[in-house]
PDB file of C-alpha atoms in Angstrom:
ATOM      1  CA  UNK B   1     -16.709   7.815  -6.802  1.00 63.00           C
ATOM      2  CA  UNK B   2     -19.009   5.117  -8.247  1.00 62.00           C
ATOM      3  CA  UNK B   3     -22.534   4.994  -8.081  1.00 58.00           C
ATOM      4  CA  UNK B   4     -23.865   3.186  -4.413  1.00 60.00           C
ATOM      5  CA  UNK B   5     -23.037  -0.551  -4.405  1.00 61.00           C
ATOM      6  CA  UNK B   6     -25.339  -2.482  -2.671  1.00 62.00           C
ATOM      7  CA  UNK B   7     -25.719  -5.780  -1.273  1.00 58.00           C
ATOM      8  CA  UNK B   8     -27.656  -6.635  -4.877  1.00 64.00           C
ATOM      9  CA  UNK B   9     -24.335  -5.629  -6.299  1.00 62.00           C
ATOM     10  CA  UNK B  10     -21.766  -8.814  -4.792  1.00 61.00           C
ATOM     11  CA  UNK B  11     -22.880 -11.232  -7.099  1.00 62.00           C
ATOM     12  CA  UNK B  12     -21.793  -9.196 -10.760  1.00 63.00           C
ATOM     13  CA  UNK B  13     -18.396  -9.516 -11.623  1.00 63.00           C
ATOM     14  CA  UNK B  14     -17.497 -11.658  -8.144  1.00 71.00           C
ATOM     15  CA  UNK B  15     -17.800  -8.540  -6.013  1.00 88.00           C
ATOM     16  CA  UNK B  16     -16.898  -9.864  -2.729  1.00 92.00           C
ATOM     17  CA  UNK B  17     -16.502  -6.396  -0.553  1.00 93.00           C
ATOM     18  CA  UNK B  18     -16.899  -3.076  -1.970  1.00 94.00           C
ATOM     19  CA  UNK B  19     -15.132   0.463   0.403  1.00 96.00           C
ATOM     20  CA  UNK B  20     -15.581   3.841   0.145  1.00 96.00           C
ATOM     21  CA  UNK B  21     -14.590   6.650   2.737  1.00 97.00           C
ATOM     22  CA  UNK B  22     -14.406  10.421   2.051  1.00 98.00           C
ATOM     23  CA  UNK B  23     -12.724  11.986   4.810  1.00 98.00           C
ATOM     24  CA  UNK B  24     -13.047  16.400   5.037  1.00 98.00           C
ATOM     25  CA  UNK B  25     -11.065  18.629   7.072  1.00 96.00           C
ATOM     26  CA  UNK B  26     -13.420  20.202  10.076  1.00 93.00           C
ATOM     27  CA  UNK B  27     -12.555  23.025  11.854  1.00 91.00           C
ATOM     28  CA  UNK B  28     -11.587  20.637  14.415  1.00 91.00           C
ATOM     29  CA  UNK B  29      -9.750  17.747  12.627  1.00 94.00           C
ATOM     30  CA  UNK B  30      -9.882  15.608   9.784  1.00 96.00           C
ATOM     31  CA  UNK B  31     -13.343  13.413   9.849  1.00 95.00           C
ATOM     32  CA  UNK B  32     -15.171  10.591   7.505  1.00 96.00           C
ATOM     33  CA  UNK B  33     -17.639  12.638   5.067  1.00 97.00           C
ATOM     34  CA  UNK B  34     -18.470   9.330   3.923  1.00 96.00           C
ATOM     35  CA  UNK B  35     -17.871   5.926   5.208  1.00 96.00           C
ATOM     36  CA  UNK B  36     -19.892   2.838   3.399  1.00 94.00           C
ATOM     37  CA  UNK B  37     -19.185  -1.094   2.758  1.00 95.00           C
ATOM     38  CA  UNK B  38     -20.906  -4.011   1.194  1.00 92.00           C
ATOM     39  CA  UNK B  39     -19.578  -7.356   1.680  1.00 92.00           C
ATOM     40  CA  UNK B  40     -16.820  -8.651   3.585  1.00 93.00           C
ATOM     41  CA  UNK B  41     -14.869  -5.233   3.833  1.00 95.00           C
ATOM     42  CA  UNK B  42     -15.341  -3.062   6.912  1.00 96.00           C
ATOM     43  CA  UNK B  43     -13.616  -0.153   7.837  1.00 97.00           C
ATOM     44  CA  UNK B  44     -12.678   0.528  11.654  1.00 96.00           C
ATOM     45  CA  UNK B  45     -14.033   3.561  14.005  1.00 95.00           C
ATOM     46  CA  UNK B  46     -11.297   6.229  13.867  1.00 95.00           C
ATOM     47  CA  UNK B  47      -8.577   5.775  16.061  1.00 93.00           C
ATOM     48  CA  UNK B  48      -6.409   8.779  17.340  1.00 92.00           C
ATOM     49  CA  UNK B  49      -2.764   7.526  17.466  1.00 88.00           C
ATOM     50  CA  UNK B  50      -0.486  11.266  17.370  1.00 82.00           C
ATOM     51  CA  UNK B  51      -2.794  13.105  18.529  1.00 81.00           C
ATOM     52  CA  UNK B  52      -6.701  14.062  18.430  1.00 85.00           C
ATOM     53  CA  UNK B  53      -6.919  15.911  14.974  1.00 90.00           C
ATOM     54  CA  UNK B  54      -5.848  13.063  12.602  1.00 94.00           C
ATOM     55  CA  UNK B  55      -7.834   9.997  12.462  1.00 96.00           C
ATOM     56  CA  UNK B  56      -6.151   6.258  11.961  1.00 96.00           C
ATOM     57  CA  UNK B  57      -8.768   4.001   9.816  1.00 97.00           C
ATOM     58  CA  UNK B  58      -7.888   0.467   9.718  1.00 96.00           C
ATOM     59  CA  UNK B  59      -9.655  -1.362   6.189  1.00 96.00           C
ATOM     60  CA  UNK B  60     -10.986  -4.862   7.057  1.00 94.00           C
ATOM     61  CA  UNK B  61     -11.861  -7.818   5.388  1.00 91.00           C
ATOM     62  CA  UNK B  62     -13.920 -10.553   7.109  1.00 89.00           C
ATOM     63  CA  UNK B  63     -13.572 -13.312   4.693  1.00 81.00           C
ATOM     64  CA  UNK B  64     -10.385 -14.716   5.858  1.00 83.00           C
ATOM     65  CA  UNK B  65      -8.756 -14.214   1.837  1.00 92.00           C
ATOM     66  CA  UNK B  66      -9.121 -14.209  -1.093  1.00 95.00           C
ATOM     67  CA  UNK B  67     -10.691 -17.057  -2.841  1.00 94.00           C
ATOM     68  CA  UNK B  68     -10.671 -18.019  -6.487  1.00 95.00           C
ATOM     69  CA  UNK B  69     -12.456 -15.319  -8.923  1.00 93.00           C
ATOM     70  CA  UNK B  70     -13.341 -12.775  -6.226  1.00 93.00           C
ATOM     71  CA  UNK B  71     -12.926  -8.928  -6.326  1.00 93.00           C
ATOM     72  CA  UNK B  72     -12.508  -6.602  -3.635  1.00 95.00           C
ATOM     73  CA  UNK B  73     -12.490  -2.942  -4.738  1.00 95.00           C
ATOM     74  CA  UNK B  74     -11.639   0.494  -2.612  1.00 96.00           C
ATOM     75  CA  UNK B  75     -12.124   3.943  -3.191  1.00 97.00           C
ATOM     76  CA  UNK B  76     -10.361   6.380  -1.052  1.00 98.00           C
ATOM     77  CA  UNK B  77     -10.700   9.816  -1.013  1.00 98.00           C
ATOM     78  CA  UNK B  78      -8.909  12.915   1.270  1.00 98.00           C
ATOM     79  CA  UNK B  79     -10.508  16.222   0.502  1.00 98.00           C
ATOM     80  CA  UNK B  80      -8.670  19.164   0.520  1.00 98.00           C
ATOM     81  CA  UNK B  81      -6.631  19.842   4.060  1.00 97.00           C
ATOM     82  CA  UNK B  82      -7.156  16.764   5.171  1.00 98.00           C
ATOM     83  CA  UNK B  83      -4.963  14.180   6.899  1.00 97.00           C
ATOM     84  CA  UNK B  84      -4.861  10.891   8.149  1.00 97.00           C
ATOM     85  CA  UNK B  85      -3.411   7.338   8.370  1.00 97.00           C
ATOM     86  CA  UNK B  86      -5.334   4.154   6.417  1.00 97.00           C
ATOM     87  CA  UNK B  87      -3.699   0.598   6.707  1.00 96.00           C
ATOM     88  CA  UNK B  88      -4.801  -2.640   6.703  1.00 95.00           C
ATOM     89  CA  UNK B  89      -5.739  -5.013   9.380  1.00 92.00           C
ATOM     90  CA  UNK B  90      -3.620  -8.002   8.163  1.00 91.00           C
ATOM     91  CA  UNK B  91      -1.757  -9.362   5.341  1.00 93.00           C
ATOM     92  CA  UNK B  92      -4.022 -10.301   2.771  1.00 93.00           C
ATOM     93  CA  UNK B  93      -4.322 -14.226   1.881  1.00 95.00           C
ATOM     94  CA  UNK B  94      -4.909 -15.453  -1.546  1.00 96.00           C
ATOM     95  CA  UNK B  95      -5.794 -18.430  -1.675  1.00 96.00           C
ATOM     96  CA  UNK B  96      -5.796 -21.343  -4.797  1.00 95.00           C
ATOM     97  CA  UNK B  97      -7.210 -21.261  -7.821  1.00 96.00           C
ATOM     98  CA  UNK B  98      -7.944 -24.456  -9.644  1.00 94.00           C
ATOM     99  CA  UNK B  99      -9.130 -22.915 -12.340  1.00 96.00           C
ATOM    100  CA  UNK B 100      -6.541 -20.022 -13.184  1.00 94.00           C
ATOM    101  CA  UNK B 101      -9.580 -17.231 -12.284  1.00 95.00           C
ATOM    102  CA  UNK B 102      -7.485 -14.654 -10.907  1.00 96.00           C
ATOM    103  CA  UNK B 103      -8.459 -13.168  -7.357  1.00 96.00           C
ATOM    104  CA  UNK B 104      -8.350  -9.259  -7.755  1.00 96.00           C
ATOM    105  CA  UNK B 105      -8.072  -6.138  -6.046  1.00 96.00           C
ATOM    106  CA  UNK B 106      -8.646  -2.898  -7.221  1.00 96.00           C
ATOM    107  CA  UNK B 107      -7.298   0.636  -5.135  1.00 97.00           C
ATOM    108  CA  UNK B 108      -8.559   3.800  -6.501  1.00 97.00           C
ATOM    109  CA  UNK B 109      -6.951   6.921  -4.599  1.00 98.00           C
ATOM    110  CA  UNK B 110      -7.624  10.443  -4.308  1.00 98.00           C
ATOM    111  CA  UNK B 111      -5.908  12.921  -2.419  1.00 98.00           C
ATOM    112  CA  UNK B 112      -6.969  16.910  -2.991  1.00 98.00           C
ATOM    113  CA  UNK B 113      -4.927  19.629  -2.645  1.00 98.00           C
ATOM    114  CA  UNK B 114      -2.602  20.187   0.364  1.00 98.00           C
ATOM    115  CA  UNK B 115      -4.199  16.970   1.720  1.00 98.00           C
ATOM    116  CA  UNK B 116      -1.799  14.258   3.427  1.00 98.00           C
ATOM    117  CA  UNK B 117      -1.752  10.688   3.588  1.00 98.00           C
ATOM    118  CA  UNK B 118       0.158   7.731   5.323  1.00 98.00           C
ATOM    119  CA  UNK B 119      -1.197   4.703   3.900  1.00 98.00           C
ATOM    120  CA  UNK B 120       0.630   1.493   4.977  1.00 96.00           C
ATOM    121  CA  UNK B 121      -0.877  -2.103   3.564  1.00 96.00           C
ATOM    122  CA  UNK B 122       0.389  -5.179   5.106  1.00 94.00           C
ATOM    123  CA  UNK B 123       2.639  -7.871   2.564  1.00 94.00           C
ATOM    124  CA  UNK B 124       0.443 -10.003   0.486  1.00 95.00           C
ATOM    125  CA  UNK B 125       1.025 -13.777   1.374  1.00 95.00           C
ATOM    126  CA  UNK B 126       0.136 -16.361  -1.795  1.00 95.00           C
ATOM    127  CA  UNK B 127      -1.241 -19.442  -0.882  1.00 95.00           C
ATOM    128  CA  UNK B 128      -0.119 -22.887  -3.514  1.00 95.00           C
ATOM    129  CA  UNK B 129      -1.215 -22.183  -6.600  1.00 96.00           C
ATOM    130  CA  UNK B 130      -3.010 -18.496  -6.447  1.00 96.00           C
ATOM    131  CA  UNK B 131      -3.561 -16.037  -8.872  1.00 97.00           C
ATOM    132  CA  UNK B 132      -3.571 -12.401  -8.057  1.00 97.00           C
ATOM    133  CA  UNK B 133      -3.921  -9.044  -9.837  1.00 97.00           C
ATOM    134  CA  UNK B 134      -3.718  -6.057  -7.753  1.00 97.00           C
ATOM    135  CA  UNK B 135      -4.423  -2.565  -9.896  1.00 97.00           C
ATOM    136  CA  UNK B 136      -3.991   0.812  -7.800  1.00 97.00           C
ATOM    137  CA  UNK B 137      -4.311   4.260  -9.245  1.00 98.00           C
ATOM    138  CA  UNK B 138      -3.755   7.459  -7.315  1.00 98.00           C
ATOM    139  CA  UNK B 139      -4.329  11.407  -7.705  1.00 98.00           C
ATOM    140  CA  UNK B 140      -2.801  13.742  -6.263  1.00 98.00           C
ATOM    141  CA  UNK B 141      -3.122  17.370  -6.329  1.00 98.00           C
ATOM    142  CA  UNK B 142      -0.796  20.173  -5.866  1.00 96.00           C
ATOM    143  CA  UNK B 143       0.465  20.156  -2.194  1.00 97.00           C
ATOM    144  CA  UNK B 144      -0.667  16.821  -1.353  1.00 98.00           C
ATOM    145  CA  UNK B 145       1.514  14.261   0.367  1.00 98.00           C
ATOM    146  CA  UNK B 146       1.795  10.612  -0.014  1.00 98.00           C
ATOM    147  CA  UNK B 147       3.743   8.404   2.220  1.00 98.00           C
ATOM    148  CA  UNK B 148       2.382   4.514   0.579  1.00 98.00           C
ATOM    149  CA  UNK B 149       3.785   1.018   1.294  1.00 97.00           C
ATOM    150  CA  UNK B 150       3.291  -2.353   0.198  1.00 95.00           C
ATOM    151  CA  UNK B 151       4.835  -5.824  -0.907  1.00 94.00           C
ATOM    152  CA  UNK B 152       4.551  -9.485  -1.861  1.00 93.00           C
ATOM    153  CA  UNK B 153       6.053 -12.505   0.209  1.00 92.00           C
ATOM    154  CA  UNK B 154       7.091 -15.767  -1.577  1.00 89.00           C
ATOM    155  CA  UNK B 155       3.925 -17.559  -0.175  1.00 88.00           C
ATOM    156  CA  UNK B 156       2.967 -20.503   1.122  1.00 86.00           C
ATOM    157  CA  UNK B 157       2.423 -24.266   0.510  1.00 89.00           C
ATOM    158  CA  UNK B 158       1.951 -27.682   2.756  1.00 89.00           C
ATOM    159  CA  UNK B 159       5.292 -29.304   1.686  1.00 90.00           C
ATOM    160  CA  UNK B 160       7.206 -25.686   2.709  1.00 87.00           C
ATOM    161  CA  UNK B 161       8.467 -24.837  -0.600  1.00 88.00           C
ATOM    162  CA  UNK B 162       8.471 -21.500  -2.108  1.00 89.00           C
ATOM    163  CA  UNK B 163       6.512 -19.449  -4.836  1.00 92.00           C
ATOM    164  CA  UNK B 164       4.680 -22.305  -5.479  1.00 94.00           C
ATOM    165  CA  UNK B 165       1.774 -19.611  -6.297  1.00 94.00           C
ATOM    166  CA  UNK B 166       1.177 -19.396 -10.080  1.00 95.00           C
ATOM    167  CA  UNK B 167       1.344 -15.674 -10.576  1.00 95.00           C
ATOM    168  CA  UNK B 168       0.686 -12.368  -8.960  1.00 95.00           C
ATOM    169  CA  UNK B 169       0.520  -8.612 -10.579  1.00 95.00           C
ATOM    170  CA  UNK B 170       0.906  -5.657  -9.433  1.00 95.00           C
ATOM    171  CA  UNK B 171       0.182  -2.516 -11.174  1.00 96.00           C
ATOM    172  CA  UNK B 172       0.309   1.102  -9.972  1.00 97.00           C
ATOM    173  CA  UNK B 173      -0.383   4.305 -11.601  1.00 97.00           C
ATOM    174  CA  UNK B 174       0.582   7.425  -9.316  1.00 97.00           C
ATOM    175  CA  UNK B 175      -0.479  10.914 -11.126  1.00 98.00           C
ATOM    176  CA  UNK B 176       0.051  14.257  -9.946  1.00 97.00           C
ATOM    177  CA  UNK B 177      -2.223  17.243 -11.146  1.00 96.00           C
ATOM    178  CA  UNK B 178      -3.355  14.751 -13.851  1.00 96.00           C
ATOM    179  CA  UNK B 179       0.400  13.903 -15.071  1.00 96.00           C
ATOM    180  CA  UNK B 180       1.499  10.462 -14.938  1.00 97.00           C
ATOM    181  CA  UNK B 181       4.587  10.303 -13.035  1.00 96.00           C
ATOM    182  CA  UNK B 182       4.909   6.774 -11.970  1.00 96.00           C
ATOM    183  CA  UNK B 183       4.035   3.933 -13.343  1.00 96.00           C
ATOM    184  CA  UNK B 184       4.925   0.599 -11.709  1.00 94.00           C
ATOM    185  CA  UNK B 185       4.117  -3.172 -13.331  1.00 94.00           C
ATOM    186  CA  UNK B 186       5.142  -6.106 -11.919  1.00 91.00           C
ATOM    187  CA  UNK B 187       4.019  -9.590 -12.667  1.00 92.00           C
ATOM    188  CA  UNK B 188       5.793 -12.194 -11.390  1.00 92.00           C
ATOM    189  CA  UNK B 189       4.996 -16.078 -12.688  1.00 93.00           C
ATOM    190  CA  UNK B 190       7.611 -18.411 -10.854  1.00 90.00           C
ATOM    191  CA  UNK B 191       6.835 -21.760 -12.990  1.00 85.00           C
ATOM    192  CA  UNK B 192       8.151 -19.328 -15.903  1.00 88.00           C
ATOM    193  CA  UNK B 193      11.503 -18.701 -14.615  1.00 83.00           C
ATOM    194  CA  UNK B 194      13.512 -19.308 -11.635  1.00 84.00           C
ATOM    195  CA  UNK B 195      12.104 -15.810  -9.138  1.00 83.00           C
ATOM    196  CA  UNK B 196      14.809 -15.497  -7.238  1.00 80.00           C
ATOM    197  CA  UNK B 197      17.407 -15.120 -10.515  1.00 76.00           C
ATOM    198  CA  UNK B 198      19.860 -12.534 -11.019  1.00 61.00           C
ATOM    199  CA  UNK B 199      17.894  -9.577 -11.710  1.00 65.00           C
ATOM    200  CA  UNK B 200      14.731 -10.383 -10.365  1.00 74.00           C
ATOM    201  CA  UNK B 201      14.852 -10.839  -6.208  1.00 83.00           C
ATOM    202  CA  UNK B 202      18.515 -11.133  -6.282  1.00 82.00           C
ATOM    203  CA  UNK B 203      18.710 -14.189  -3.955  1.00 87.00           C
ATOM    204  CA  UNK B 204      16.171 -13.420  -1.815  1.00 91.00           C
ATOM    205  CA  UNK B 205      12.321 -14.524  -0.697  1.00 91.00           C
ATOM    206  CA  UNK B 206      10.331 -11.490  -0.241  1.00 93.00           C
ATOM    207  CA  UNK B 207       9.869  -7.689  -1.217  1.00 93.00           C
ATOM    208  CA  UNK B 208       8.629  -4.365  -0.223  1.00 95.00           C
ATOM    209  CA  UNK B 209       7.898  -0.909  -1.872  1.00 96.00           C
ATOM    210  CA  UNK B 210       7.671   2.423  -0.762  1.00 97.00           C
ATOM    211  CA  UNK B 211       6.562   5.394  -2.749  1.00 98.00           C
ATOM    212  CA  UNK B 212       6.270   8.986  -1.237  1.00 98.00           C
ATOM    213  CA  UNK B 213       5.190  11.964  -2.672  1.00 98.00           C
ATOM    214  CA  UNK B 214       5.889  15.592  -1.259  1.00 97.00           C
ATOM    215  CA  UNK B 215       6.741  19.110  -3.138  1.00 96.00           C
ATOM    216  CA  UNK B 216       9.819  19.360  -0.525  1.00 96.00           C
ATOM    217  CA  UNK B 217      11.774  15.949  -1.888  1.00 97.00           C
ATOM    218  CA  UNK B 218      14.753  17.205  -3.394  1.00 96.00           C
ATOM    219  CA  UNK B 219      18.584  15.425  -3.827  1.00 96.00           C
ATOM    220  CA  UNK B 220      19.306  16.759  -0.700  1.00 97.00           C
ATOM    221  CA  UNK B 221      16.281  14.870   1.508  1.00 96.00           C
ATOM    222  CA  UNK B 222      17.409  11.497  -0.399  1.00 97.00           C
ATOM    223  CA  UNK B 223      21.099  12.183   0.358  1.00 96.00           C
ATOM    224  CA  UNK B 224      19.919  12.303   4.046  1.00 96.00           C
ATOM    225  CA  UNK B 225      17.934   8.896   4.178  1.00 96.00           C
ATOM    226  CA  UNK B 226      20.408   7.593   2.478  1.00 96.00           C
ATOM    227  CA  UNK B 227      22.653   8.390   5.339  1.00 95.00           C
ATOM    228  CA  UNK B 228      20.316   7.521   7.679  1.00 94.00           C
ATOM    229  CA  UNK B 229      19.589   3.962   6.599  1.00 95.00           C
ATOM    230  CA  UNK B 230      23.483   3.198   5.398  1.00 91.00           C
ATOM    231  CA  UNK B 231      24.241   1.448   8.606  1.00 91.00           C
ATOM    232  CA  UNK B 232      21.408  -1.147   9.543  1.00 93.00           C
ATOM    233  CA  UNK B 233      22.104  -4.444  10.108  1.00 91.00           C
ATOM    234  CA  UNK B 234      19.717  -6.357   8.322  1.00 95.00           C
ATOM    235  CA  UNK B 235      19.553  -9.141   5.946  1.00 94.00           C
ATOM    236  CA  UNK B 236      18.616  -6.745   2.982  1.00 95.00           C
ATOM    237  CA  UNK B 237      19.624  -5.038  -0.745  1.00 94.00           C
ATOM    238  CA  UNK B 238      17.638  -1.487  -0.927  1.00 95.00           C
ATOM    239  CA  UNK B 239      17.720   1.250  -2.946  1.00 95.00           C
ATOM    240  CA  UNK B 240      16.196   4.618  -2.868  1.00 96.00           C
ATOM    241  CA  UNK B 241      15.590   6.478  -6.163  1.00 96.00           C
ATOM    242  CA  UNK B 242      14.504  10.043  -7.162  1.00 96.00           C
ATOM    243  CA  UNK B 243      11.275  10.463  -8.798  1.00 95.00           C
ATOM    244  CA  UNK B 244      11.398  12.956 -11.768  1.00 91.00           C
ATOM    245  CA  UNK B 245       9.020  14.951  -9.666  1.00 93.00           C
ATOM    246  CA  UNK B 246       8.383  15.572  -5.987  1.00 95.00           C
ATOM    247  CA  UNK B 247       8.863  11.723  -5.397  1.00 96.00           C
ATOM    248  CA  UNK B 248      11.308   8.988  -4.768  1.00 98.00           C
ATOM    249  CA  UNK B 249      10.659   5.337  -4.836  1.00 97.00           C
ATOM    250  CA  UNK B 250      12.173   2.720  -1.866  1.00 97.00           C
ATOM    251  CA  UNK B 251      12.527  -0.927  -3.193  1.00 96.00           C
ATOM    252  CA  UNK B 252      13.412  -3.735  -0.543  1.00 96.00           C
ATOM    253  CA  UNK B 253      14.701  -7.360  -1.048  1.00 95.00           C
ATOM    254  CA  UNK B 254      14.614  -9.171   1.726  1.00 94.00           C
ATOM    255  CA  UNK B 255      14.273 -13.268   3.773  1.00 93.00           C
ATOM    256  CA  UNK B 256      12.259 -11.856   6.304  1.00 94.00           C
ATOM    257  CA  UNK B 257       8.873  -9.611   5.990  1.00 93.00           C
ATOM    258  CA  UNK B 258      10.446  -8.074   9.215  1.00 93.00           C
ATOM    259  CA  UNK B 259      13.535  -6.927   8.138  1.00 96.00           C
ATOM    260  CA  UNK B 260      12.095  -5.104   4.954  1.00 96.00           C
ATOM    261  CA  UNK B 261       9.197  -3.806   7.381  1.00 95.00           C
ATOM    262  CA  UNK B 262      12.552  -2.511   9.432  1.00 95.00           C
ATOM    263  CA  UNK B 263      14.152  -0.137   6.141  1.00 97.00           C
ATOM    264  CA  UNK B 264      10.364   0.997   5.713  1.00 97.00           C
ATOM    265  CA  UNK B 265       9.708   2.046   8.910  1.00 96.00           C
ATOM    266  CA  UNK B 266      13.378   3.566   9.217  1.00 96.00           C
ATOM    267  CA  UNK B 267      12.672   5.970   5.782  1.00 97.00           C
ATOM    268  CA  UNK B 268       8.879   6.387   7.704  1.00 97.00           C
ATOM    269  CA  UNK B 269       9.856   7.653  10.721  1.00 96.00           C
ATOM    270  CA  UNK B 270      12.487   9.825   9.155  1.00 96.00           C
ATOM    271  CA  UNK B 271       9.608  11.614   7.191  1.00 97.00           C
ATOM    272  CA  UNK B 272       7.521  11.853   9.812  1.00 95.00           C
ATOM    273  CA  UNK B 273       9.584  14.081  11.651  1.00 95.00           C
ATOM    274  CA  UNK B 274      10.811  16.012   8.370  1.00 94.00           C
ATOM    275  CA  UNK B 275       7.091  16.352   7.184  1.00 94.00           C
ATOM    276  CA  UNK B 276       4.834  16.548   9.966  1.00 93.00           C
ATOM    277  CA  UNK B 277       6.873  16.761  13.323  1.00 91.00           C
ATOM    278  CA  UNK B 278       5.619  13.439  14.459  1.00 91.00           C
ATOM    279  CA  UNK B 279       7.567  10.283  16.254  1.00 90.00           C
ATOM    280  CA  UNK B 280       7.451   6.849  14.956  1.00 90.00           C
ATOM    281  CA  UNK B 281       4.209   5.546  14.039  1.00 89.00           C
ATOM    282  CA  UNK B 282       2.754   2.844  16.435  1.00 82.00           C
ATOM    283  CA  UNK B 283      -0.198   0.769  14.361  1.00 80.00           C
ATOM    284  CA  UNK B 284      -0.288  -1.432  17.598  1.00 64.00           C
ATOM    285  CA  UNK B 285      -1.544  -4.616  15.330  1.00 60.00           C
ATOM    286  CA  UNK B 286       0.403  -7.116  17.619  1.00 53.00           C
TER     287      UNK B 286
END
């Protein structure tokens, strides 16, 4: 973790809201070791949504979006045993930049050993004309598990047209006992090339990812969601592919945020009856 940010710290480097939470097993359940924000980032009183051991933490930011040049950073941390569930309170706005100054977000993630996280971010939405660099890296020990989410829709603009944002990046480094094992960079710049092009979205407006992490993901578990997710009747092209180790990767294309939400939360609940014995997961954010 980084030395304490402080109020003094927002104006270097466009700081706009700085997050750290440490969460420890207890005897009892999982609690927050640490939990400390500067800026406009908050992070939300535990809530208890399976059952009374494993805290819920929603991450909050008060600003409304992103504007030109600022920089929101997070540091997570599960120490050993732990578990819980982190997501976000909304999609994140980014907003225009006039002067090409990206907006950026940096993620840094640790989980210890045997520790287990569900960490589901709402799509980011790009405003006309944004610029956005998102950077996460994540640790995980040996017997940790990872269920993580995320994805990019094709924005917005007044006259209704489509990635009319100028670029956004997305970069994620996933190691496991200090091994890189996934490495995922995606910049997309739609007044380079046409985005929806063969190859690219395929046709379609939107996208989500999925990576999950486990020592018990094997052919056999991916042969099973892929049975399990072969018949629904959505508006989507998906794939599900087998990390090298204890991983696979989930990539949705999809017109609507909800139908990609819809394969995500089909592969979710799946594991969360396979891993932890639990139903679907109710975030009750609407």
């Amino acid at each position: 973790m980084r030395e304490k940010i402080t109020i003094d710290d927002l104006g270097k480097n466009n700081l706009a809201g700085y997050t750290e939470l440490i969460l420890q097993k207890t005897p009892r359940r999982t609690g927050a070791k640490k939990s400390y924000t500067v800026g406009a980032a908050k992070i939300s009183p535990a809530i208890y949504l399976d059952d009374d051991t494993i805290p819920c933490y929603y991450l909050i930011q008060l600003g409304g979006g992103y504007i030109e040049g600022e920089y929101y950073e997070n540091r997570l941390k599960l120490e050993e045993g732990s578990q819980a569930i982190l997501t976000t309170q909304a999609s994140s706005k980014i907003y225009k930049s006039e002067n090409g100054i990206p907006s950026k977000q940096y993620t840094n993630l640790q989980l210890e050993k045997n520790s287990k996280l569900e960490f589901i971010n709402d799509s980011v939405i790009l405003y006309k004309d944004a610029v956005y660099e998102q950077s996460t890296d994540i640790y995980l020990e040996e017997g940790a598990t990872l269920i993580y989410s995320d994805g990019i829709t094709a924005g917005w603009s007044p006259d209704g047209k489509l990635f009319q944002y100028t670029s956004a990046r997305i970069k994620t480094n996933l190691y496991l006992n200090g091994e890189l094992i996934y490495l995922d960079n995606l910049k997309i710049t739609p007044k380079d090339y046409e985005v929806q092009s063969f190859g690219i979205l395929e046709g379609y407006k939107n996208f989500g990812t999925m990576v999950v992490i486990d020592e018990r993901i094997d052919k056999e578990l991916i042969k099973r969601l892929r049975e399990e997710t072969k018949n629904l009747n959505l508006d989507v092209k998906f794939g599900i592919s087998l990390l090298e180790k204890n991983g696979f990767i989930v990539r949705v294309l999809g017109n609507l945020t909800q139908d990609i939400q819809k394969v995500i939360n089909k592969v979710h609940t799946y594991l969360r009856k396979e891993f932890f014995e639990f139903e679907e997961l109710d975030l009750r954010k609407y």
